[in-house]
Every structure is written in structure tokens, then in C-alpha cells.
PDB file of C-alpha atoms (C1' of nucleotides) in Angstrom:
ATOM      1  CA  MET N   1       7.975  -3.583 -35.299  1.00 64.00           C
ATOM      2  CA  THR N   2       9.467  -6.545 -36.336  1.00 70.00           C
ATOM      3  CA  VAL N   3      11.173  -6.397 -32.988  1.00 89.00           C
ATOM      4  CA  ALA N   4       7.799  -6.430 -31.387  1.00 95.00           C
ATOM      5  CA  ARG N   5       6.581  -9.321 -33.348  1.00 95.00           C
ATOM      6  CA  ASP N   6       9.554 -11.383 -32.137  1.00 96.00           C
ATOM      7  CA  LEU N   7       8.891 -10.992 -28.479  1.00 97.00           C
ATOM      8  CA  ILE N   8       5.454 -13.038 -29.078  1.00 97.00           C
ATOM      9  CA  GLY N   9       6.239 -16.535 -27.359  1.00 97.00           C
ATOM     10  CA  LYS N  10       9.553 -15.253 -25.441  1.00 97.00           C
ATOM     11  CA  GLY N  11       9.674 -16.112 -21.879  1.00 97.00           C
ATOM     12  CA  LEU N  12      10.362 -13.208 -19.442  1.00 97.00           C
ATOM     13  CA  TYR N  13      11.901 -14.046 -16.016  1.00 97.00           C
ATOM     14  CA  LEU N  14      11.857 -11.843 -12.910  1.00 97.00           C
ATOM     15  CA  ARG N  15      13.338 -12.617  -9.482  1.00 95.00           C
ATOM     16  CA  ARG N  16      12.683 -10.352  -6.707  1.00 91.00           C
ATOM     17  CA  GLY N  17      13.933 -11.536  -3.205  1.00 89.00           C
ATOM     18  CA  ARG N  18      13.031 -14.930  -2.871  1.00 90.00           C
ATOM     19  CA  GLN N  19      10.250 -14.645  -5.346  1.00 91.00           C
ATOM     20  CA  GLU N  20      10.665 -15.895  -8.941  1.00 96.00           C
ATOM     21  CA  PHE N  21       8.128 -15.503 -11.987  1.00 97.00           C
ATOM     22  CA  LEU N  22       8.001 -16.751 -15.282  1.00 97.00           C
ATOM     23  CA  VAL N  23       5.789 -15.606 -18.108  1.00 97.00           C
ATOM     24  CA  GLU N  24       5.406 -16.046 -21.959  1.00 98.00           C
ATOM     25  CA  LEU N  25       4.556 -12.855 -23.760  1.00 97.00           C
ATOM     26  CA  VAL N  26       1.556 -13.154 -25.886  1.00 96.00           C
ATOM     27  CA  GLU N  27       0.524  -9.692 -26.846  1.00 96.00           C
ATOM     28  CA  VAL N  28       2.472  -6.558 -27.269  1.00 96.00           C
ATOM     29  CA  GLU N  29       2.614  -3.156 -28.972  1.00 96.00           C
ATOM     30  CA  ALA N  30       5.157  -1.310 -30.790  1.00 96.00           C
ATOM     31  CA  TYR N  31       5.565   2.422 -30.246  1.00 96.00           C
ATOM     32  CA  LEU N  32       7.704   3.969 -33.049  1.00 94.00           C
ATOM     33  CA  GLY N  33       9.284   6.885 -31.350  1.00 92.00           C
ATOM     34  CA  PRO N  34       8.946  10.764 -32.189  1.00 92.00           C
ATOM     35  CA  LEU N  35       7.164  10.389 -35.387  1.00 92.00           C
ATOM     36  CA  ASP N  36       4.290   8.026 -33.577  1.00 92.00           C
ATOM     37  CA  PRO N  37       1.677  10.493 -32.016  1.00 92.00           C
ATOM     38  CA  ALA N  38       0.728   7.733 -29.719  1.00 93.00           C
ATOM     39  CA  SER N  39       3.992   7.222 -28.346  1.00 95.00           C
ATOM     40  CA  HIS N  40       5.219   8.873 -25.225  1.00 93.00           C
ATOM     41  CA  ALA N  41       8.155   9.743 -27.118  1.00 94.00           C
ATOM     42  CA  TYR N  42       6.145  11.802 -29.579  1.00 94.00           C
ATOM     43  CA  ARG N  43       7.291  14.960 -27.313  1.00 89.00           C
ATOM     44  CA  GLY N  44      11.057  13.854 -27.365  1.00 92.00           C
ATOM     45  CA  PRO N  45      13.207  12.928 -24.363  1.00 92.00           C
ATOM     46  CA  THR N  46      10.699  14.386 -21.672  1.00 91.00           C
ATOM     47  CA  PRO N  47      11.663  13.394 -17.905  1.00 91.00           C
ATOM     48  CA  ARG N  48       9.247  10.597 -18.349  1.00 89.00           C
ATOM     49  CA  ALA N  49      10.064   9.369 -21.657  1.00 94.00           C
ATOM     50  CA  ARG N  50      13.634   9.631 -21.178  1.00 93.00           C
ATOM     51  CA  VAL N  51      14.633   6.037 -21.159  1.00 95.00           C
ATOM     52  CA  MET N  52      12.971   5.365 -24.207  1.00 96.00           C
ATOM     53  CA  PHE N  53      15.699   7.015 -26.081  1.00 95.00           C
ATOM     54  CA  GLU N  54      18.392   4.888 -24.353  1.00 95.00           C
ATOM     55  CA  ASP N  55      19.769   1.818 -25.929  1.00 95.00           C
ATOM     56  CA  GLY N  56      17.474  -1.036 -26.388  1.00 95.00           C
ATOM     57  CA  GLY N  57      17.337  -3.558 -23.467  1.00 95.00           C
ATOM     58  CA  LEU N  58      15.911  -1.215 -20.829  1.00 95.00           C
ATOM     59  CA  CYS N  59      12.626  -1.220 -19.223  1.00 96.00           C
ATOM     60  CA  TYR N  60      10.288   1.697 -19.388  1.00 95.00           C
ATOM     61  CA  ALA N  61       7.586   1.435 -16.716  1.00 95.00           C
ATOM     62  CA  TYR N  62       5.318   4.315 -16.161  1.00 94.00           C
ATOM     63  CA  LEU N  63       1.892   5.038 -14.083  1.00 93.00           C
ATOM     64  CA  SER N  64      -1.083   4.827 -16.560  1.00 94.00           C
ATOM     65  CA  TYR N  65      -4.120   6.785 -15.647  1.00 92.00           C
ATOM     66  CA  GLY N  66      -2.896   7.452 -11.905  1.00 91.00           C
ATOM     67  CA  ILE N  67      -3.931   3.861 -11.350  1.00 92.00           C
ATOM     68  CA  ASN N  68      -1.890   1.152 -12.982  1.00 94.00           C
ATOM     69  CA  TYR N  69       1.535   0.749 -14.040  1.00 96.00           C
ATOM     70  CA  CYS N  70       2.594  -0.403 -17.879  1.00 96.00           C
ATOM     71  CA  MET N  71       6.007  -2.000 -18.812  1.00 97.00           C
ATOM     72  CA  ASN N  72       7.841  -1.482 -22.007  1.00 97.00           C
ATOM     73  CA  VAL N  73      11.142  -2.994 -23.495  1.00 96.00           C
ATOM     74  CA  VAL N  74      12.952  -0.162 -25.271  1.00 96.00           C
ATOM     75  CA  THR N  75      14.063  -1.442 -28.541  1.00 96.00           C
ATOM     76  CA  GLY N  76      15.846   0.895 -30.586  1.00 94.00           C
ATOM     77  CA  ARG N  77      19.385   2.419 -30.682  1.00 94.00           C
ATOM     78  CA  GLN N  78      20.395   5.522 -28.406  1.00 94.00           C
ATOM     79  CA  GLY N  79      18.305   8.454 -29.368  1.00 93.00           C
ATOM     80  CA  THR N  80      15.515   6.776 -31.475  1.00 94.00           C
ATOM     81  CA  GLY N  81      12.760   6.313 -28.744  1.00 95.00           C
ATOM     82  CA  GLU N  82      11.371   3.164 -30.004  1.00 95.00           C
ATOM     83  CA  ALA N  83       9.703   0.506 -27.337  1.00 97.00           C
ATOM     84  CA  VAL N  84       7.249  -2.444 -27.204  1.00 96.00           C
ATOM     85  CA  LEU N  85       4.582  -2.155 -24.245  1.00 96.00           C
ATOM     86  CA  LEU N  86       4.196  -5.569 -22.884  1.00 97.00           C
ATOM     87  CA  ARG N  87       0.283  -5.924 -22.587  1.00 96.00           C
ATOM     88  CA  ALA N  88      -0.334  -9.765 -21.798  1.00 96.00           C
ATOM     89  CA  ALA N  89       1.089 -12.836 -21.039  1.00 97.00           C
ATOM     90  CA  VAL N  90       0.649 -16.509 -19.780  1.00 97.00           C
ATOM     91  CA  PRO N  91       1.944 -17.033 -16.226  1.00 97.00           C
ATOM     92  CA  LEU N  92       4.233 -19.955 -16.076  1.00 97.00           C
ATOM     93  CA  ALA N  93       6.003 -19.878 -12.603  1.00 97.00           C
ATOM     94  CA  GLY N  94       5.246 -17.838  -9.557  1.00 96.00           C
ATOM     95  CA  VAL N  95       1.527 -18.057  -9.910  1.00 95.00           C
ATOM     96  CA  PRO N  96       0.581 -18.027  -6.295  1.00 94.00           C
ATOM     97  CA  ALA N  97       2.488 -14.848  -5.848  1.00 95.00           C
ATOM     98  CA  MET N  98       0.957 -13.343  -8.899  1.00 96.00           C
ATOM     99  CA  ARG N  99      -2.485 -14.362  -7.483  1.00 94.00           C
ATOM    100  CA  HIS N 100      -1.640 -12.603  -4.059  1.00 93.00           C
ATOM    101  CA  ASN N 101      -0.085  -9.495  -6.045  1.00 94.00           C
ATOM    102  CA  ARG N 102      -3.525  -9.092  -7.993  1.00 93.00           C
ATOM    103  CA  GLY N 103      -5.604  -9.574  -4.940  1.00 92.00           C
ATOM    104  CA  LEU N 104      -7.279 -12.440  -6.429  1.00 90.00           C
ATOM    105  CA  GLY N 105      -8.600 -15.684  -4.309  1.00 85.00           C
ATOM    106  CA  GLU N 106      -7.811 -19.287  -5.356  1.00 82.00           C
ATOM    107  CA  ASP N 107     -11.412 -19.485  -7.016  1.00 82.00           C
ATOM    108  CA  ALA N 108     -10.723 -16.352  -9.577  1.00 88.00           C
ATOM    109  CA  SER N 109     -10.365 -17.352 -13.117  1.00 91.00           C
ATOM    110  CA  GLN N 110      -6.543 -17.796 -13.905  1.00 93.00           C
ATOM    111  CA  TYR N 111      -7.123 -15.443 -16.982  1.00 94.00           C
ATOM    112  CA  LEU N 112      -7.395 -12.470 -14.894  1.00 94.00           C
ATOM    113  CA  LEU N 113      -3.899 -12.738 -13.794  1.00 95.00           C
ATOM    114  CA  THR N 114      -2.140 -11.204 -16.636  1.00 96.00           C
ATOM    115  CA  ASN N 115      -4.374 -10.357 -19.601  1.00 95.00           C
ATOM    116  CA  GLY N 116      -3.856  -6.604 -19.672  1.00 95.00           C
ATOM    117  CA  PRO N 117      -0.894  -4.361 -19.117  1.00 96.00           C
ATOM    118  CA  GLY N 118      -1.934  -2.895 -15.816  1.00 95.00           C
ATOM    119  CA  LYS N 119      -2.608  -6.470 -14.630  1.00 96.00           C
ATOM    120  CA  LEU N 120       0.660  -7.736 -16.014  1.00 96.00           C
ATOM    121  CA  CYS N 121       2.515  -5.201 -13.986  1.00 96.00           C
ATOM    122  CA  GLN N 122       0.514  -5.871 -10.901  1.00 95.00           C
ATOM    123  CA  ALA N 123       1.087  -9.554 -11.009  1.00 96.00           C
ATOM    124  CA  LEU N 124       4.878  -9.295 -11.322  1.00 96.00           C
ATOM    125  CA  GLY N 125       4.959  -6.352  -9.071  1.00 95.00           C
ATOM    126  CA  ILE N 126       6.322  -3.943 -11.382  1.00 95.00           C
ATOM    127  CA  ASP N 127       6.301  -0.108 -10.430  1.00 94.00           C
ATOM    128  CA  LEU N 128       8.321   3.120 -11.380  1.00 93.00           C
ATOM    129  CA  ARG N 129      11.246   1.677  -9.510  1.00 91.00           C
ATOM    130  CA  TYR N 130      11.854  -0.762 -12.334  1.00 94.00           C
ATOM    131  CA  ASN N 131      12.080   2.358 -14.896  1.00 95.00           C
ATOM    132  CA  GLY N 132      15.391   2.023 -16.305  1.00 95.00           C
ATOM    133  CA  LYS N 133      16.181  -1.311 -15.511  1.00 94.00           C
ATOM    134  CA  ASP N 134      17.906  -3.740 -17.807  1.00 95.00           C
ATOM    135  CA  PHE N 135      15.794  -6.549 -19.164  1.00 95.00           C
ATOM    136  CA  PHE N 136      19.380  -8.612 -19.613  1.00 94.00           C
ATOM    137  CA  ARG N 137      20.524  -7.955 -15.944  1.00 91.00           C
ATOM    138  CA  ASP N 138      19.099  -6.467 -12.934  1.00 85.00           C
ATOM    139  CA  ASP N 139      17.236  -9.736 -12.023  1.00 90.00           C
ATOM    140  CA  PHE N 140      15.389 -10.030 -15.375  1.00 95.00           C
ATOM    141  CA  LYS N 141      16.119 -12.697 -18.082  1.00 96.00           C
ATOM    142  CA  TRP N 142      14.829 -13.642 -21.576  1.00 97.00           C
ATOM    143  CA  VAL N 143      14.048 -17.393 -21.691  1.00 97.00           C
ATOM    144  CA  ASP N 144      13.749 -19.591 -24.581  1.00 96.00           C
ATOM    145  CA  LEU N 145      10.692 -21.536 -24.051  1.00 96.00           C
ATOM    146  CA  GLY N 146      11.923 -23.802 -26.763  1.00 94.00           C
ATOM    147  CA  LYS N 147       8.593 -23.470 -28.678  1.00 88.00           C
ATOM    148  CA  ALA N 148       8.732 -22.487 -32.405  1.00 89.00           C
ATOM    149  CA  VAL N 149       6.257 -19.905 -33.125  1.00 94.00           C
ATOM    150  CA  PRO N 150       5.051 -20.022 -36.586  1.00 95.00           C
ATOM    151  CA  PRO N 151       4.683 -16.810 -38.491  1.00 93.00           C
ATOM    152  CA  ASP N 152       0.941 -17.364 -39.119  1.00 95.00           C
ATOM    153  CA  ALA N 153       0.167 -18.071 -35.356  1.00 95.00           C
ATOM    154  CA  ILE N 154       0.858 -14.154 -34.901  1.00 96.00           C
ATOM    155  CA  ALA N 155      -1.810 -11.898 -35.700  1.00 94.00           C
ATOM    156  CA  ALA N 156      -1.227  -7.821 -36.086  1.00 94.00           C
ATOM    157  CA  THR N 157      -4.108  -5.673 -35.036  1.00 93.00           C
ATOM    158  CA  PRO N 158      -4.610  -1.995 -34.107  1.00 91.00           C
ATOM    159  CA  ARG N 159      -3.403  -0.811 -30.857  1.00 92.00           C
ATOM    160  CA  ILE N 160      -5.861  -0.580 -27.917  1.00 93.00           C
ATOM    161  CA  GLY N 161      -6.657   2.467 -25.537  1.00 91.00           C
ATOM    162  CA  ILE N 162      -5.085   5.182 -27.635  1.00 91.00           C
ATOM    163  CA  THR N 163      -6.723   7.921 -29.651  1.00 86.00           C
ATOM    164  CA  LYS N 164      -4.070   8.816 -32.111  1.00 88.00           C
ATOM    165  CA  ALA N 165      -2.958   6.862 -34.908  1.00 87.00           C
ATOM    166  CA  LYS N 166      -5.312   3.940 -33.933  1.00 83.00           C
ATOM    167  CA  ASP N 167      -5.487   2.582 -37.195  1.00 86.00           C
ATOM    168  CA  GLU N 168      -1.694   1.261 -37.547  1.00 89.00           C
ATOM    169  CA  PRO N 169      -1.665  -2.656 -37.028  1.00 93.00           C
ATOM    170  CA  LEU N 170       0.958  -2.414 -34.256  1.00 94.00           C
ATOM    171  CA  ARG N 171      -0.284  -4.950 -31.788  1.00 95.00           C
ATOM    172  CA  PHE N 172       0.787  -8.285 -32.352  1.00 95.00           C
ATOM    173  CA  VAL N 173      -0.923 -11.282 -30.536  1.00 95.00           C
ATOM    174  CA  LEU N 174      -0.882 -15.083 -30.484  1.00 95.00           C
ATOM    175  CA  ARG N 175      -3.869 -15.640 -32.290  1.00 93.00           C
ATOM    176  CA  GLU N 176      -5.424 -18.668 -30.335  1.00 89.00           C
ATOM    177  CA  SER N 177      -4.409 -17.519 -26.621  1.00 93.00           C
ATOM    178  CA  ARG N 178      -6.877 -17.266 -24.015  1.00 92.00           C
ATOM    179  CA  TRP N 179      -4.806 -14.681 -22.242  1.00 95.00           C
ATOM    180  CA  LEU N 180      -5.153 -11.843 -24.406  1.00 94.00           C
ATOM    181  CA  SER N 181      -6.324  -8.492 -22.957  1.00 93.00           C
ATOM    182  CA  ARG N 182      -9.023  -8.607 -25.916  1.00 89.00           C
ATOM    183  CA  LYS N 183     -10.220 -11.698 -28.037  1.00 84.00           C
ATOM    184  CA  PHE N 184      -8.359 -11.579 -31.466  1.00 82.00           C
ATOM    185  CA  GLN N 185     -11.119 -10.913 -33.998  1.00 71.00           C
ATOM    186  CA  VAL N 186     -10.766 -13.105 -37.230  1.00 66.00           C
TER     187      VAL N 186
ATOM    188  C1'  DT Y   1     -22.529  -8.784 -24.248  1.00 84.81           C
ATOM    189  C1'  DC Y   2     -22.245  -4.014 -24.502  1.00 84.81           C
ATOM    190  C1'  DT Y   3     -21.551   0.731 -22.940  1.00 84.81           C
ATOM    191  C1'  DA Y   4     -20.663   4.118 -19.247  1.00 84.81           C
ATOM    192  C1'  DT Y   5     -18.258   5.661 -15.281  1.00 84.81           C
ATOM    193  C1'  DG Y   6     -15.392   6.524 -11.317  1.00 84.81           C
ATOM    194  C1'  DA Y   7     -11.001   6.027  -9.246  1.00 84.81           C
ATOM    195  C1'  DT Y   8      -6.493   8.535  -8.756  1.00 84.81           C
ATOM    196  C1'  DC Y   9      -1.884  10.883 -10.193  1.00 84.81           C
ATOM    197  C1'  DG Y  10       2.180  12.074 -13.036  1.00 84.81           C
ATOM    198  C1'  DT Y  11       2.924  14.952 -16.820  1.00 84.81           C
ATOM    199  C1'  DA Y  12       2.667  18.415 -19.809  1.00 84.81           C
TER     200       DA Y  12
ATOM    201  C1'  DA M   1      -6.814  18.826 -18.358  1.00 84.81           C
ATOM    202  C1'  DC M   2      -5.386  14.810 -19.814  1.00 84.81           C
ATOM    203  C1'  DG M   3      -4.579   9.583 -20.526  1.00 84.81           C
ATOM    204  C1'  DA M   4      -0.521   2.975 -23.726  1.00 84.81           C
ATOM    205  C1'  DT M   5      -5.963   1.042 -17.722  1.00 84.81           C
ATOM    206  C1'  DC M   6      -9.331  -1.545 -14.572  1.00 84.81           C
ATOM    207  C1'  DA M   7     -13.389  -2.849 -12.212  1.00 84.81           C
ATOM    208  C1'  DT M   8     -17.870  -2.304 -11.640  1.00 84.81           C
ATOM    209  C1'  DA M   9     -22.808  -1.168 -12.574  1.00 84.81           C
ATOM    210  C1'  DG M  10     -26.939  -1.083 -15.412  1.00 84.81           C
ATOM    211  C1'  DA M  11     -29.034  -1.636 -19.750  1.00 84.81           C
ATOM    212  C1'  DG M  12     -30.512  -4.845 -23.381  1.00 84.81           C
TER     213       DG M  12
END
DNA sequence: TCTATGATCGTA
DNA sequence: ACGATCATAGAG
């Protein structure tokens, strides 16, 4: 949870072939493991959730609603099943490719690029092949963007799109960001 | 601005 | 059958 908070404002870089992407994370959600009924780890290390139980630093990617992909950072030690869902980001590099991946024209609002977990993955070209990849290798890189994010710039709110444990404030957002999947309410 | 709905498929 | 989503349609 404090790990999730620390991801706000971090830069994530991805290279695929000749394409390079860089985004700044502005919205994440913590999923706490087997005791969290909203987590995919709730039923233990099933085939889908297996990488959630690996050591931290891996990518847990899955198909959501048969339509979109979503990506997580595994954050616990081996066996704990903790992960953080990446929900929204600011596009910093590779914007034309993201626009293409999203099927958006030049005139479409820039905020539609990466303001949701499915949109973020589509923009970056993330699919099931990225499940189990290492965010510290495998063409990913964490980038220090050099911005200090003061604690009061980050807000904690309930998680989105879940039915169980919906009241825990485990979604972390950069308060004033225009790139959130939903506007932060006071 | 909001609520409802359909698309679509891996997982359990 | 369900779901850590999204885009669209229609009402107010």
C-alpha cells in the first residue's frame, strides 16, 4: 500500500522494437493478496494469478471483461500475492505510436490516450505476452522524472470497478492530474 | 452529466 | 456465469 503510493509520479519506460514509450504514473490501485476479496490472488496461485505470487518486480497482465488488458506491478515477496494495478498515466514519449495503438485521430483529446487501465495497456501495446515480464529488465525501465511529489499531492480513494471490499481507500491518485480515469472528488 | 447496455473471452 | 473495462446511446 505504501508501495502503491510510491509509484505515483514515477516514470515507466518501455521499448518494443524501434518504438519507445515513457509515461508518468498518476493513478494506481493496491491489491493486498489472498486476504483481499477483490484481488485475483484471493483464490491463491491459480494459473492466472500465478505471477502475483512471485517476487516483486514482475508484470502481472490479464484480460479484463474479454475486451481490454490490464497490467500490475507485483510488489510483495514470493508467496505473498501483492500487486498494484496501473490505472492511468501521463504520456511523455511515444505519443504518436500511442495514438495509433488507441485508434485515435490527431483531433482526439490527448486525455483519452491513457486515462484508464485498459486504455493505458492499449496505448503501450501491453497484452498477455507481457505477463511475467520483469519491470527491471525485459525492455522496461523505471525512470526518475526528477519531480518531488509531496505527500499531500497524493490522495487515497476507494478502488474502482470492483464489487467486494469496495470501501477500502486503496486507489492512489495525483490529486490535480487531468489524466485520471475519474476525477478526484475533494 | 448521468445511467444503461453491449461487446467478448479467460477463468473458475 | 462472471468480471480490477470501454465506448456509445439515450434521457434529463
